[in-house]
């Protein structure tokens, strides 16, 4: 069983088979950008960029890709799917400046008989006519045996017959697809071992699909069987459940099978992001290698282990892919998670203040709020500025707003042990809250100071779900005082900042009565 280290070629078919993903259609310009990135930056060995005779836009894209490839030294790396139509596909490829045709033949007797209505001999004659014409015109020829996985299991004699008819015809790669993604790793190994042993002089490619979620495992089985070329796509794009993910295939072959690849892993995530943007198909946050969350430690115990000697790190590190490890902030955070984020921000807090900040983070996490490292300075400033005054406590608050409608607020508060319910209205949720709280505080002979300034902000580069910091400047009888609060909802960050000035002043009244 071939398990020694050897060189494995990767053929990326994002621009051809990947474009068969439901709802995906790349523009000619997008195709050119992706092709350049795949060959020049990621350094894949070959790319399949289109199907012949599809559209004028496709022809334009392939022409531009071939022109660039010739200028940059990638001649022979750009391939196009062609059909058994004698001259038509070949001529189309030649008109684009192409040099390689991947000829789609029937790899199962059922497809040949029922879809084409032909015998093996008739189909072979048609294939050889197209192959001979392509070779005559100077093209390199590869062939797909479409539905090979089913054909091998249902009618192996047909597969052997087709291979025997084509093996001496000048074809470079015989590409064996698991077209419907039906094979298990054991079946892949057994079937491909037989093919490799039966035709040892031929170059086989394996083209997996992911219908059972086995594409990467099947790639490993194919390589163990002796296959030296694997087809994959960026972000697992492809029909139905997609093809094999290039990121997973590259890393698994290197790390688990010690195979040699040309891929430059540093560019995998960047190109994944490019394809994600162009295709409109979002990558799952937990997708191996490329997902947004895969190098984020959430559990505090994992951060602690990393702090004490990299106990939870493996060779699958983020640095390989030009990424960084992060430590999530939330209800599962521990001291080590906080320390890692403080180190990233180059901040230093005392043990006591770290404890206060961590308590606030856990509290925010309990309410299902997303907290990022960018939010941390807001939380720290809010916690360190806060005093433990509880003269007034908000028990409940409901804000209702509508287009061209006055906002209303319903509140329940505890003021020095007395509970109150009130409602208010105003020009926006914050104004409605102020109206309601003034009604309550009037009963305690207190009036909120005049508002001098009101500032709301989110972290630089933050998203719509970022924590919001509100800083309010109050005119307290000629002197200006500021209060600050943090909340995921910008109205409630303002409400919490208003409660702080009330608490501060009630505390002062208690300690310094007139």
GROMACS .gro file of C-alpha atoms in nm:
model
  514
    1UNK     CA    1   0.000   0.000   0.000
    2UNK     CA    2   0.165   0.328  -0.111
    3UNK     CA    3   0.202   0.536   0.204
    4UNK     CA    4   0.551   0.682   0.160
    5UNK     CA    5   0.581   1.057   0.117
    6UNK     CA    6   0.539   1.166  -0.244
    7UNK     CA    7   0.419   1.467  -0.440
    8UNK     CA    8   0.042   1.507  -0.483
    9UNK     CA    9  -0.103   1.743  -0.741
   10UNK     CA   10  -0.410   1.949  -0.657
   11UNK     CA   11  -0.644   2.052  -0.937
   12UNK     CA   12  -0.883   2.327  -0.831
   13UNK     CA   13  -1.219   2.329  -1.009
   14UNK     CA   14  -1.384   2.618  -0.823
   15UNK     CA   15  -1.439   2.808  -1.147
   16UNK     CA   16  -1.598   2.511  -1.326
   17UNK     CA   17  -1.752   2.255  -1.090
   18UNK     CA   18  -1.773   2.506  -0.805
   19UNK     CA   19  -1.986   2.730  -1.024
   20UNK     CA   20  -2.244   2.451  -1.034
   21UNK     CA   21  -2.332   2.547  -0.676
   22UNK     CA   22  -2.693   2.664  -0.659
   23UNK     CA   23  -2.704   3.042  -0.703
   24UNK     CA   24  -2.336   3.089  -0.791
   25UNK     CA   25  -2.230   3.259  -1.113
   26UNK     CA   26  -1.896   3.437  -1.137
   27UNK     CA   27  -1.852   3.734  -1.369
   28UNK     CA   28  -1.569   3.720  -1.623
   29UNK     CA   29  -1.368   3.967  -1.416
   30UNK     CA   30  -1.421   3.765  -1.096
   31UNK     CA   31  -1.307   3.449  -1.274
   32UNK     CA   32  -0.986   3.617  -1.381
   33UNK     CA   33  -0.915   3.741  -1.027
   34UNK     CA   34  -0.976   3.397  -0.876
   35UNK     CA   35  -0.768   3.220  -1.142
   36UNK     CA   36  -0.473   3.451  -1.082
   37UNK     CA   37  -0.494   3.403  -0.706
   38UNK     CA   38  -0.515   3.024  -0.735
   39UNK     CA   39  -0.212   2.986  -0.959
   40UNK     CA   40   0.009   3.276  -0.854
   41UNK     CA   41  -0.056   3.309  -0.479
   42UNK     CA   42  -0.195   2.975  -0.363
   43UNK     CA   43   0.021   2.787  -0.615
   44UNK     CA   44  -0.224   2.510  -0.706
   45UNK     CA   45  -0.091   2.285  -0.980
   46UNK     CA   46  -0.384   2.308  -1.221
   47UNK     CA   47  -0.715   2.491  -1.246
   48UNK     CA   48  -1.030   2.398  -1.435
   49UNK     CA   49  -1.195   2.725  -1.530
   50UNK     CA   50  -1.506   2.661  -1.742
   51UNK     CA   51  -1.716   2.434  -1.958
   52UNK     CA   52  -1.676   2.484  -2.334
   53UNK     CA   53  -1.952   2.643  -2.541
   54UNK     CA   54  -2.152   2.771  -2.241
   55UNK     CA   55  -2.175   3.146  -2.311
   56UNK     CA   56  -1.997   3.443  -2.463
   57UNK     CA   57  -1.914   3.572  -2.116
   58UNK     CA   58  -1.753   3.240  -2.031
   59UNK     CA   59  -1.550   3.254  -2.349
   60UNK     CA   60  -1.432   3.606  -2.264
   61UNK     CA   61  -1.325   3.497  -1.916
   62UNK     CA   62  -1.136   3.191  -2.041
   63UNK     CA   63  -0.963   3.397  -2.310
   64UNK     CA   64  -0.845   3.653  -2.054
   65UNK     CA   65  -0.727   3.380  -1.817
   66UNK     CA   66  -0.533   3.206  -2.093
   67UNK     CA   67  -0.371   3.531  -2.207
   68UNK     CA   68  -0.257   3.604  -1.852
   69UNK     CA   69  -0.139   3.244  -1.799
   70UNK     CA   70   0.077   3.257  -2.112
   71UNK     CA   71   0.234   3.587  -2.002
   72UNK     CA   72   0.305   3.462  -1.649
   73UNK     CA   73   0.437   3.117  -1.734
   74UNK     CA   74   0.132   2.907  -1.643
   75UNK     CA   75   0.082   2.751  -1.987
   76UNK     CA   76  -0.068   2.405  -1.946
   77UNK     CA   77  -0.210   2.480  -1.600
   78UNK     CA   78  -0.547   2.606  -1.727
   79UNK     CA   79  -0.800   2.340  -1.823
   80UNK     CA   80  -1.150   2.350  -1.975
   81UNK     CA   81  -1.423   2.085  -1.965
   82UNK     CA   82  -1.511   1.972  -2.315
   83UNK     CA   83  -1.766   1.736  -2.464
   84UNK     CA   84  -1.762   1.441  -2.704
   85UNK     CA   85  -1.865   1.656  -3.001
   86UNK     CA   86  -1.569   1.595  -3.236
   87UNK     CA   87  -1.455   1.949  -3.329
   88UNK     CA   88  -1.688   2.188  -3.147
   89UNK     CA   89  -1.543   2.191  -2.795
   90UNK     CA   90  -1.187   2.166  -2.925
   91UNK     CA   91  -1.235   2.463  -3.158
   92UNK     CA   92  -1.396   2.667  -2.877
   93UNK     CA   93  -1.099   2.602  -2.650
   94UNK     CA   94  -0.853   2.685  -2.928
   95UNK     CA   95  -1.031   3.014  -2.993
   96UNK     CA   96  -0.973   3.110  -2.628
   97UNK     CA   97  -0.601   3.034  -2.651
   98UNK     CA   98  -0.639   2.724  -2.436
   99UNK     CA   99  -0.410   2.424  -2.426
  100UNK     CA  100  -0.594   2.154  -2.227
  101UNK     CA  101  -0.930   1.983  -2.275
  102UNK     CA  102  -1.089   1.772  -2.002
  103UNK     CA  103  -1.314   1.550  -2.210
  104UNK     CA  104  -1.636   1.433  -2.044
  105UNK     CA  105  -1.696   1.068  -2.129
  106UNK     CA  106  -1.946   0.822  -1.985
  107UNK     CA  107  -1.793   0.619  -1.702
  108UNK     CA  108  -2.095   0.395  -1.644
  109UNK     CA  109  -2.273   0.159  -1.880
  110UNK     CA  110  -2.609   0.287  -1.758
  111UNK     CA  111  -2.528   0.647  -1.853
  112UNK     CA  112  -2.389   0.537  -2.189
  113UNK     CA  113  -2.691   0.325  -2.271
  114UNK     CA  114  -2.973   0.536  -2.128
  115UNK     CA  115  -2.843   0.890  -2.172
  116UNK     CA  116  -2.661   0.852  -2.503
  117UNK     CA  117  -2.847   0.549  -2.638
  118UNK     CA  118  -2.514   0.400  -2.749
  119UNK     CA  119  -2.304   0.090  -2.697
  120UNK     CA  120  -1.954   0.097  -2.551
  121UNK     CA  121  -1.805   0.051  -2.897
  122UNK     CA  122  -2.006   0.340  -3.043
  123UNK     CA  123  -1.918   0.570  -2.753
  124UNK     CA  124  -1.551   0.473  -2.779
  125UNK     CA  125  -1.548   0.564  -3.148
  126UNK     CA  126  -1.697   0.907  -3.072
  127UNK     CA  127  -1.449   0.969  -2.789
  128UNK     CA  128  -1.148   0.873  -3.000
  129UNK     CA  129  -1.258   1.102  -3.282
  130UNK     CA  130  -1.262   1.396  -3.043
  131UNK     CA  131  -0.933   1.290  -2.878
  132UNK     CA  132  -0.758   1.250  -3.212
  133UNK     CA  133  -0.881   1.589  -3.333
  134UNK     CA  134  -0.772   1.760  -3.010
  135UNK     CA  135  -0.425   1.602  -3.027
  136UNK     CA  136  -0.397   1.695  -3.393
  137UNK     CA  137  -0.469   2.058  -3.299
  138UNK     CA  138  -0.203   2.053  -3.028
  139UNK     CA  139  -0.422   2.025  -2.718
  140UNK     CA  140  -0.332   1.816  -2.417
  141UNK     CA  141  -0.618   1.574  -2.344
  142UNK     CA  142  -0.752   1.448  -2.011
  143UNK     CA  143  -1.074   1.249  -1.978
  144UNK     CA  144  -1.341   1.235  -1.711
  145UNK     CA  145  -1.520   0.901  -1.668
  146UNK     CA  146  -1.848   1.055  -1.555
  147UNK     CA  147  -2.032   0.849  -1.289
  148UNK     CA  148  -1.727   0.623  -1.258
  149UNK     CA  149  -1.810   0.538  -0.895
  150UNK     CA  150  -2.145   0.385  -0.987
  151UNK     CA  151  -2.013   0.247  -1.314
  152UNK     CA  152  -1.731   0.059  -1.141
  153UNK     CA  153  -1.967  -0.097  -0.888
  154UNK     CA  154  -2.254  -0.175  -1.127
  155UNK     CA  155  -2.071  -0.260  -1.450
  156UNK     CA  156  -1.694  -0.297  -1.398
  157UNK     CA  157  -1.651  -0.473  -1.732
  158UNK     CA  158  -1.780  -0.160  -1.905
  159UNK     CA  159  -1.524   0.054  -1.718
  160UNK     CA  160  -1.241  -0.188  -1.801
  161UNK     CA  161  -1.353  -0.197  -2.163
  162UNK     CA  162  -1.354   0.182  -2.192
  163UNK     CA  163  -1.012   0.205  -2.026
  164UNK     CA  164  -0.869  -0.065  -2.253
  165UNK     CA  165  -1.000   0.124  -2.555
  166UNK     CA  166  -0.849   0.457  -2.444
  167UNK     CA  167  -0.527   0.365  -2.259
  168UNK     CA  168  -0.298   0.399  -2.562
  169UNK     CA  169  -0.467   0.702  -2.722
  170UNK     CA  170  -0.241   0.976  -2.582
  171UNK     CA  171  -0.459   1.080  -2.289
  172UNK     CA  172  -0.261   1.235  -2.000
  173UNK     CA  173  -0.496   1.210  -1.701
  174UNK     CA  174  -0.782   0.967  -1.648
  175UNK     CA  175  -1.007   1.150  -1.402
  176UNK     CA  176  -1.229   0.927  -1.191
  177UNK     CA  177  -1.521   1.110  -1.030
  178UNK     CA  178  -1.744   1.001  -0.746
  179UNK     CA  179  -2.007   1.203  -0.931
  180UNK     CA  180  -2.288   1.157  -0.679
  181UNK     CA  181  -2.070   1.132  -0.369
  182UNK     CA  182  -2.177   0.775  -0.293
  183UNK     CA  183  -1.849   0.607  -0.198
  184UNK     CA  184  -1.709   0.532   0.147
  185UNK     CA  185  -1.333   0.551   0.218
  186UNK     CA  186  -1.308   0.172   0.209
  187UNK     CA  187  -1.480   0.159  -0.130
  188UNK     CA  188  -1.258   0.438  -0.264
  189UNK     CA  189  -0.945   0.254  -0.153
  190UNK     CA  190  -1.054  -0.081  -0.294
  191UNK     CA  191  -1.181   0.054  -0.625
  192UNK     CA  192  -0.888   0.287  -0.690
  193UNK     CA  193  -0.633   0.027  -0.583
  194UNK     CA  194  -0.774  -0.201  -0.850
  195UNK     CA  195  -0.761   0.075  -1.113
  196UNK     CA  196  -0.402   0.169  -1.025
  197UNK     CA  197  -0.286  -0.191  -1.022
  198UNK     CA  198  -0.470  -0.278  -1.342
  199UNK     CA  199  -0.333   0.024  -1.533
  200UNK     CA  200  -0.002   0.104  -1.361
  201UNK     CA  201   0.133   0.317  -1.645
  202UNK     CA  202  -0.163   0.560  -1.637
  203UNK     CA  203  -0.206   0.881  -1.440
  204UNK     CA  204  -0.530   0.880  -1.238
  205UNK     CA  205  -0.708   1.176  -1.077
  206UNK     CA  206  -0.976   1.142  -0.810
  207UNK     CA  207  -1.269   1.384  -0.817
  208UNK     CA  208  -1.473   1.351  -0.492
  209UNK     CA  209  -1.808   1.494  -0.387
  210UNK     CA  210  -1.923   1.551  -0.031
  211UNK     CA  211  -2.279   1.416  -0.023
  212UNK     CA  212  -2.208   1.192   0.277
  213UNK     CA  213  -1.961   1.434   0.432
  214UNK     CA  214  -1.679   1.195   0.337
  215UNK     CA  215  -1.496   1.393   0.068
  216UNK     CA  216  -1.178   1.459   0.267
  217UNK     CA  217  -1.169   1.106   0.410
  218UNK     CA  218  -1.217   0.970   0.059
  219UNK     CA  219  -0.923   1.180  -0.063
  220UNK     CA  220  -0.702   1.015   0.201
  221UNK     CA  221  -0.819   0.673   0.083
  222UNK     CA  222  -0.751   0.765  -0.281
  223UNK     CA  223  -0.396   0.874  -0.203
  224UNK     CA  224  -0.335   0.556  -0.003
  225UNK     CA  225  -0.452   0.361  -0.309
  226UNK     CA  226  -0.190   0.529  -0.527
  227UNK     CA  227  -0.370   0.826  -0.687
  228UNK     CA  228  -0.142   1.127  -0.731
  229UNK     CA  229  -0.386   1.400  -0.842
  230UNK     CA  230  -0.684   1.526  -0.641
  231UNK     CA  231  -0.963   1.761  -0.744
  232UNK     CA  232  -1.107   2.012  -0.496
  233UNK     CA  233  -1.266   2.354  -0.468
  234UNK     CA  234  -1.232   2.661  -0.250
  235UNK     CA  235  -1.487   2.664   0.035
  236UNK     CA  236  -1.621   2.322  -0.068
  237UNK     CA  237  -1.822   2.481  -0.350
  238UNK     CA  238  -1.996   2.242  -0.585
  239UNK     CA  239  -2.327   2.087  -0.675
  240UNK     CA  240  -2.550   1.958  -0.391
  241UNK     CA  241  -2.323   1.915  -0.085
  242UNK     CA  242  -2.018   2.039  -0.272
  243UNK     CA  243  -1.677   1.901  -0.363
  244UNK     CA  244  -1.378   1.842  -0.137
  245UNK     CA  245  -1.252   2.154   0.041
  246UNK     CA  246  -0.907   2.252  -0.082
  247UNK     CA  247  -0.814   2.385   0.263
  248UNK     CA  248  -0.901   2.055   0.433
  249UNK     CA  249  -0.741   1.841   0.164
  250UNK     CA  250  -0.413   2.034   0.163
  251UNK     CA  251  -0.373   2.031   0.541
  252UNK     CA  252  -0.477   1.667   0.586
  253UNK     CA  253  -0.244   1.540   0.314
  254UNK     CA  254   0.046   1.729   0.467
  255UNK     CA  255  -0.020   1.668   0.836
  256UNK     CA  256  -0.175   1.323   0.836
  257UNK     CA  257  -0.012   1.157   0.534
  258UNK     CA  258   0.319   1.343   0.504
  259UNK     CA  259   0.258   1.421   0.138
  260UNK     CA  260   0.439   1.694  -0.056
  261UNK     CA  261   0.224   1.972  -0.203
  262UNK     CA  262   0.293   2.294  -0.390
  263UNK     CA  263   0.023   2.486  -0.197
  264UNK     CA  264   0.123   2.804  -0.012
  265UNK     CA  265  -0.099   2.777   0.297
  266UNK     CA  266  -0.050   3.142   0.390
  267UNK     CA  267  -0.296   3.245   0.119
  268UNK     CA  268  -0.571   2.990   0.181
  269UNK     CA  269  -0.788   3.214   0.400
  270UNK     CA  270  -0.741   3.525   0.186
  271UNK     CA  271  -0.854   3.339  -0.126
  272UNK     CA  272  -1.135   3.174   0.068
  273UNK     CA  273  -1.259   3.522   0.160
  274UNK     CA  274  -1.235   3.633  -0.203
  275UNK     CA  275  -1.441   3.336  -0.324
  276UNK     CA  276  -1.690   3.386  -0.041
  277UNK     CA  277  -1.745   3.747  -0.147
  278UNK     CA  278  -1.768   3.671  -0.520
  279UNK     CA  279  -1.992   3.366  -0.479
  280UNK     CA  280  -2.222   3.504  -0.210
  281UNK     CA  281  -2.199   3.167  -0.032
  282UNK     CA  282  -2.103   3.227   0.330
  283UNK     CA  283  -1.846   3.004   0.497
  284UNK     CA  284  -1.963   2.844   0.822
  285UNK     CA  285  -1.791   3.000   1.122
  286UNK     CA  286  -1.675   2.653   1.232
  287UNK     CA  287  -1.551   2.538   0.889
  288UNK     CA  288  -1.205   2.378   0.937
  289UNK     CA  289  -0.910   2.607   0.859
  290UNK     CA  290  -1.113   2.889   0.703
  291UNK     CA  291  -1.405   2.945   0.945
  292UNK     CA  292  -1.412   3.266   1.152
  293UNK     CA  293  -1.419   3.082   1.485
  294UNK     CA  294  -1.184   2.788   1.433
  295UNK     CA  295  -0.888   2.950   1.606
  296UNK     CA  296  -1.092   3.095   1.892
  297UNK     CA  297  -1.076   2.935   2.235
  298UNK     CA  298  -1.401   2.983   2.429
  299UNK     CA  299  -1.351   2.779   2.745
  300UNK     CA  300  -1.147   2.950   3.013
  301UNK     CA  301  -0.969   2.623   3.094
  302UNK     CA  302  -0.826   2.615   2.740
  303UNK     CA  303  -0.694   2.970   2.768
  304UNK     CA  304  -0.542   2.876   3.104
  305UNK     CA  305  -0.372   2.574   2.947
  306UNK     CA  306  -0.227   2.786   2.668
  307UNK     CA  307  -0.109   3.041   2.925
  308UNK     CA  308   0.076   2.767   3.113
  309UNK     CA  309   0.265   2.619   2.821
  310UNK     CA  310   0.054   2.582   2.506
  311UNK     CA  311  -0.131   2.280   2.640
  312UNK     CA  312  -0.416   2.317   2.390
  313UNK     CA  313  -0.211   2.402   2.080
  314UNK     CA  314  -0.142   2.166   1.789
  315UNK     CA  315   0.050   2.184   1.462
  316UNK     CA  316  -0.279   2.309   1.315
  317UNK     CA  317  -0.191   2.659   1.434
  318UNK     CA  318  -0.338   2.983   1.298
  319UNK     CA  319   0.002   3.126   1.205
  320UNK     CA  320   0.030   2.875   0.919
  321UNK     CA  321  -0.263   3.044   0.751
  322UNK     CA  322  -0.173   3.407   0.829
  323UNK     CA  323  -0.426   3.409   1.113
  324UNK     CA  324  -0.407   3.467   1.488
  325UNK     CA  325  -0.547   3.277   1.783
  326UNK     CA  326  -0.813   3.457   1.986
  327UNK     CA  327  -0.978   3.396   2.320
  328UNK     CA  328  -1.352   3.451   2.336
  329UNK     CA  329  -1.503   3.675   2.601
  330UNK     CA  330  -1.832   3.560   2.750
  331UNK     CA  331  -1.991   3.362   3.027
  332UNK     CA  332  -1.737   3.078   2.992
  333UNK     CA  333  -1.438   3.312   3.017
  334UNK     CA  334  -1.183   3.276   3.294
  335UNK     CA  335  -0.894   3.485   3.415
  336UNK     CA  336  -0.665   3.343   3.148
  337UNK     CA  337  -0.906   3.440   2.867
  338UNK     CA  338  -0.916   3.795   2.998
  339UNK     CA  339  -0.539   3.809   3.039
  340UNK     CA  340  -0.485   3.694   2.679
  341UNK     CA  341  -0.710   3.972   2.551
  342UNK     CA  342  -0.546   4.230   2.777
  343UNK     CA  343  -0.206   4.124   2.641
  344UNK     CA  344  -0.333   4.174   2.288
  345UNK     CA  345  -0.441   4.528   2.380
  346UNK     CA  346  -0.121   4.589   2.581
  347UNK     CA  347  -0.328   4.670   2.889
  348UNK     CA  348  -0.238   4.591   3.249
  349UNK     CA  349  -0.499   4.567   3.527
  350UNK     CA  350  -0.466   4.481   3.894
  351UNK     CA  351  -0.603   4.148   4.012
  352UNK     CA  352  -0.893   4.327   4.178
  353UNK     CA  353  -0.985   4.518   3.864
  354UNK     CA  354  -0.946   4.206   3.649
  355UNK     CA  355  -1.197   4.036   3.875
  356UNK     CA  356  -1.446   4.323   3.833
  357UNK     CA  357  -1.404   4.328   3.457
  358UNK     CA  358  -1.441   3.949   3.435
  359UNK     CA  359  -1.764   3.964   3.638
  360UNK     CA  360  -1.904   4.218   3.392
  361UNK     CA  361  -1.799   4.005   3.094
  362UNK     CA  362  -1.968   3.695   3.239
  363UNK     CA  363  -2.281   3.900   3.311
  364UNK     CA  364  -2.292   4.027   2.953
  365UNK     CA  365  -2.235   3.674   2.826
  366UNK     CA  366  -2.529   3.546   3.030
  367UNK     CA  367  -2.752   3.784   2.837
  368UNK     CA  368  -2.624   3.632   2.509
  369UNK     CA  369  -2.439   3.946   2.410
  370UNK     CA  370  -2.140   3.903   2.180
  371UNK     CA  371  -1.823   4.051   2.324
  372UNK     CA  372  -1.506   4.111   2.124
  373UNK     CA  373  -1.159   4.232   2.210
  374UNK     CA  374  -1.258   4.567   2.059
  375UNK     CA  375  -1.535   4.596   2.318
  376UNK     CA  376  -1.297   4.536   2.607
  377UNK     CA  377  -1.171   4.897   2.650
  378UNK     CA  378  -1.533   5.014   2.680
  379UNK     CA  379  -1.607   4.752   2.944
  380UNK     CA  380  -1.291   4.835   3.138
  381UNK     CA  381  -1.362   5.208   3.138
  382UNK     CA  382  -1.721   5.147   3.245
  383UNK     CA  383  -1.626   4.909   3.528
  384UNK     CA  384  -1.338   5.116   3.663
  385UNK     CA  385  -1.550   5.430   3.665
  386UNK     CA  386  -1.847   5.261   3.831
  387UNK     CA  387  -1.916   5.290   4.204
  388UNK     CA  388  -2.115   5.037   4.399
  389UNK     CA  389  -2.399   5.280   4.465
  390UNK     CA  390  -2.742   5.121   4.459
  391UNK     CA  391  -2.966   5.411   4.559
  392UNK     CA  392  -3.164   5.356   4.240
  393UNK     CA  393  -3.190   5.027   4.058
  394UNK     CA  394  -3.368   4.958   3.730
  395UNK     CA  395  -3.583   4.648   3.771
  396UNK     CA  396  -3.747   4.649   3.429
  397UNK     CA  397  -3.773   4.875   3.130
  398UNK     CA  398  -3.964   4.847   2.802
  399UNK     CA  399  -3.915   5.093   2.517
  400UNK     CA  400  -4.150   5.116   2.219
  401UNK     CA  401  -4.069   5.322   1.909
  402UNK     CA  402  -4.220   5.350   1.564
  403UNK     CA  403  -4.182   5.545   1.243
  404UNK     CA  404  -4.347   5.886   1.280
  405UNK     CA  405  -4.478   5.779   1.623
  406UNK     CA  406  -4.387   5.912   1.964
  407UNK     CA  407  -4.174   5.671   2.167
  408UNK     CA  408  -4.295   5.537   2.499
  409UNK     CA  409  -4.117   5.391   2.800
  410UNK     CA  410  -4.251   5.178   3.084
  411UNK     CA  411  -4.020   5.136   3.384
  412UNK     CA  412  -4.007   4.968   3.721
  413UNK     CA  413  -3.740   5.097   3.960
  414UNK     CA  414  -3.632   5.063   4.320
  415UNK     CA  415  -3.533   5.392   4.487
  416UNK     CA  416  -3.385   5.351   4.833
  417UNK     CA  417  -3.605   5.048   4.899
  418UNK     CA  418  -3.926   5.189   4.748
  419UNK     CA  419  -4.052   5.033   4.424
  420UNK     CA  420  -4.216   5.250   4.160
  421UNK     CA  421  -4.383   5.196   3.824
  422UNK     CA  422  -4.401   5.479   3.574
  423UNK     CA  423  -4.438   5.548   3.204
  424UNK     CA  424  -4.327   5.830   2.983
  425UNK     CA  425  -4.318   5.945   2.624
  426UNK     CA  426  -4.084   6.152   2.415
  427UNK     CA  427  -3.886   6.205   2.099
  428UNK     CA  428  -3.707   5.871   2.100
  429UNK     CA  429  -3.655   5.593   2.352
  430UNK     CA  430  -3.404   5.780   2.571
  431UNK     CA  431  -3.624   6.090   2.593
  432UNK     CA  432  -3.924   5.871   2.686
  433UNK     CA  433  -3.718   5.707   2.965
  434UNK     CA  434  -3.611   6.048   3.101
  435UNK     CA  435  -3.977   6.154   3.111
  436UNK     CA  436  -4.068   5.838   3.306
  437UNK     CA  437  -3.774   5.853   3.550
  438UNK     CA  438  -3.838   6.222   3.624
  439UNK     CA  439  -4.191   6.132   3.734
  440UNK     CA  440  -4.046   5.879   3.981
  441UNK     CA  441  -3.766   6.098   4.109
  442UNK     CA  442  -4.001   6.392   4.163
  443UNK     CA  443  -4.151   6.182   4.445
  444UNK     CA  444  -3.804   6.180   4.605
  445UNK     CA  445  -3.751   6.555   4.554
  446UNK     CA  446  -3.482   6.499   4.296
  447UNK     CA  447  -3.446   6.647   3.947
  448UNK     CA  448  -3.201   6.520   3.687
  449UNK     CA  449  -2.937   6.776   3.586
  450UNK     CA  450  -2.956   6.925   3.238
  451UNK     CA  451  -2.796   6.728   2.960
  452UNK     CA  452  -2.500   6.917   2.811
  453UNK     CA  453  -2.370   6.654   2.565
  454UNK     CA  454  -2.458   6.302   2.457
  455UNK     CA  455  -2.206   6.081   2.272
  456UNK     CA  456  -2.258   5.728   2.142
  457UNK     CA  457  -1.989   5.517   1.979
  458UNK     CA  458  -1.887   5.163   1.896
  459UNK     CA  459  -1.533   5.022   1.868
  460UNK     CA  460  -1.343   5.130   1.558
  461UNK     CA  461  -1.424   4.882   1.283
  462UNK     CA  462  -1.706   4.734   1.493
  463UNK     CA  463  -2.012   4.563   1.349
  464UNK     CA  464  -2.382   4.622   1.402
  465UNK     CA  465  -2.380   4.383   1.699
  466UNK     CA  466  -2.092   4.559   1.876
  467UNK     CA  467  -2.125   4.688   2.230
  468UNK     CA  468  -2.220   5.056   2.244
  469UNK     CA  469  -2.059   5.307   2.476
  470UNK     CA  470  -2.260   5.613   2.577
  471UNK     CA  471  -2.092   5.910   2.744
  472UNK     CA  472  -2.326   6.179   2.877
  473UNK     CA  473  -2.209   6.519   2.997
  474UNK     CA  474  -2.435   6.673   3.262
  475UNK     CA  475  -2.461   7.037   3.366
  476UNK     CA  476  -2.470   7.009   3.745
  477UNK     CA  477  -2.527   7.366   3.854
  478UNK     CA  478  -2.249   7.512   3.644
  479UNK     CA  479  -2.001   7.222   3.674
  480UNK     CA  480  -1.986   6.955   3.408
  481UNK     CA  481  -1.984   6.587   3.504
  482UNK     CA  482  -1.963   6.284   3.279
  483UNK     CA  483  -2.110   5.939   3.317
  484UNK     CA  484  -2.043   5.644   3.093
  485UNK     CA  485  -2.218   5.311   3.034
  486UNK     CA  486  -2.187   5.014   2.800
  487UNK     CA  487  -2.464   4.800   2.655
  488UNK     CA  488  -2.538   4.615   2.330
  489UNK     CA  489  -2.843   4.843   2.283
  490UNK     CA  490  -2.749   5.207   2.238
  491UNK     CA  491  -3.068   5.335   2.406
  492UNK     CA  492  -3.001   5.125   2.713
  493UNK     CA  493  -2.639   5.239   2.728
  494UNK     CA  494  -2.781   5.592   2.758
  495UNK     CA  495  -3.031   5.482   3.022
  496UNK     CA  496  -2.757   5.318   3.232
  497UNK     CA  497  -2.545   5.632   3.204
  498UNK     CA  498  -2.841   5.839   3.328
  499UNK     CA  499  -2.891   5.605   3.625
  500UNK     CA  500  -2.525   5.657   3.717
  501UNK     CA  501  -2.563   6.032   3.761
  502UNK     CA  502  -2.872   5.976   3.975
  503UNK     CA  503  -2.685   5.725   4.193
  504UNK     CA  504  -2.386   5.955   4.225
  505UNK     CA  505  -2.595   6.254   4.328
  506UNK     CA  506  -2.821   6.060   4.565
  507UNK     CA  507  -2.508   5.925   4.733
  508UNK     CA  508  -2.371   6.276   4.770
  509UNK     CA  509  -2.700   6.400   4.914
  510UNK     CA  510  -2.692   6.116   5.169
  511UNK     CA  511  -2.333   6.179   5.274
  512UNK     CA  512  -2.356   6.559   5.259
  513UNK     CA  513  -2.717   6.652   5.347
  514UNK     CA  514  -2.801   7.020   5.312
   0.00000   0.00000   0.00000
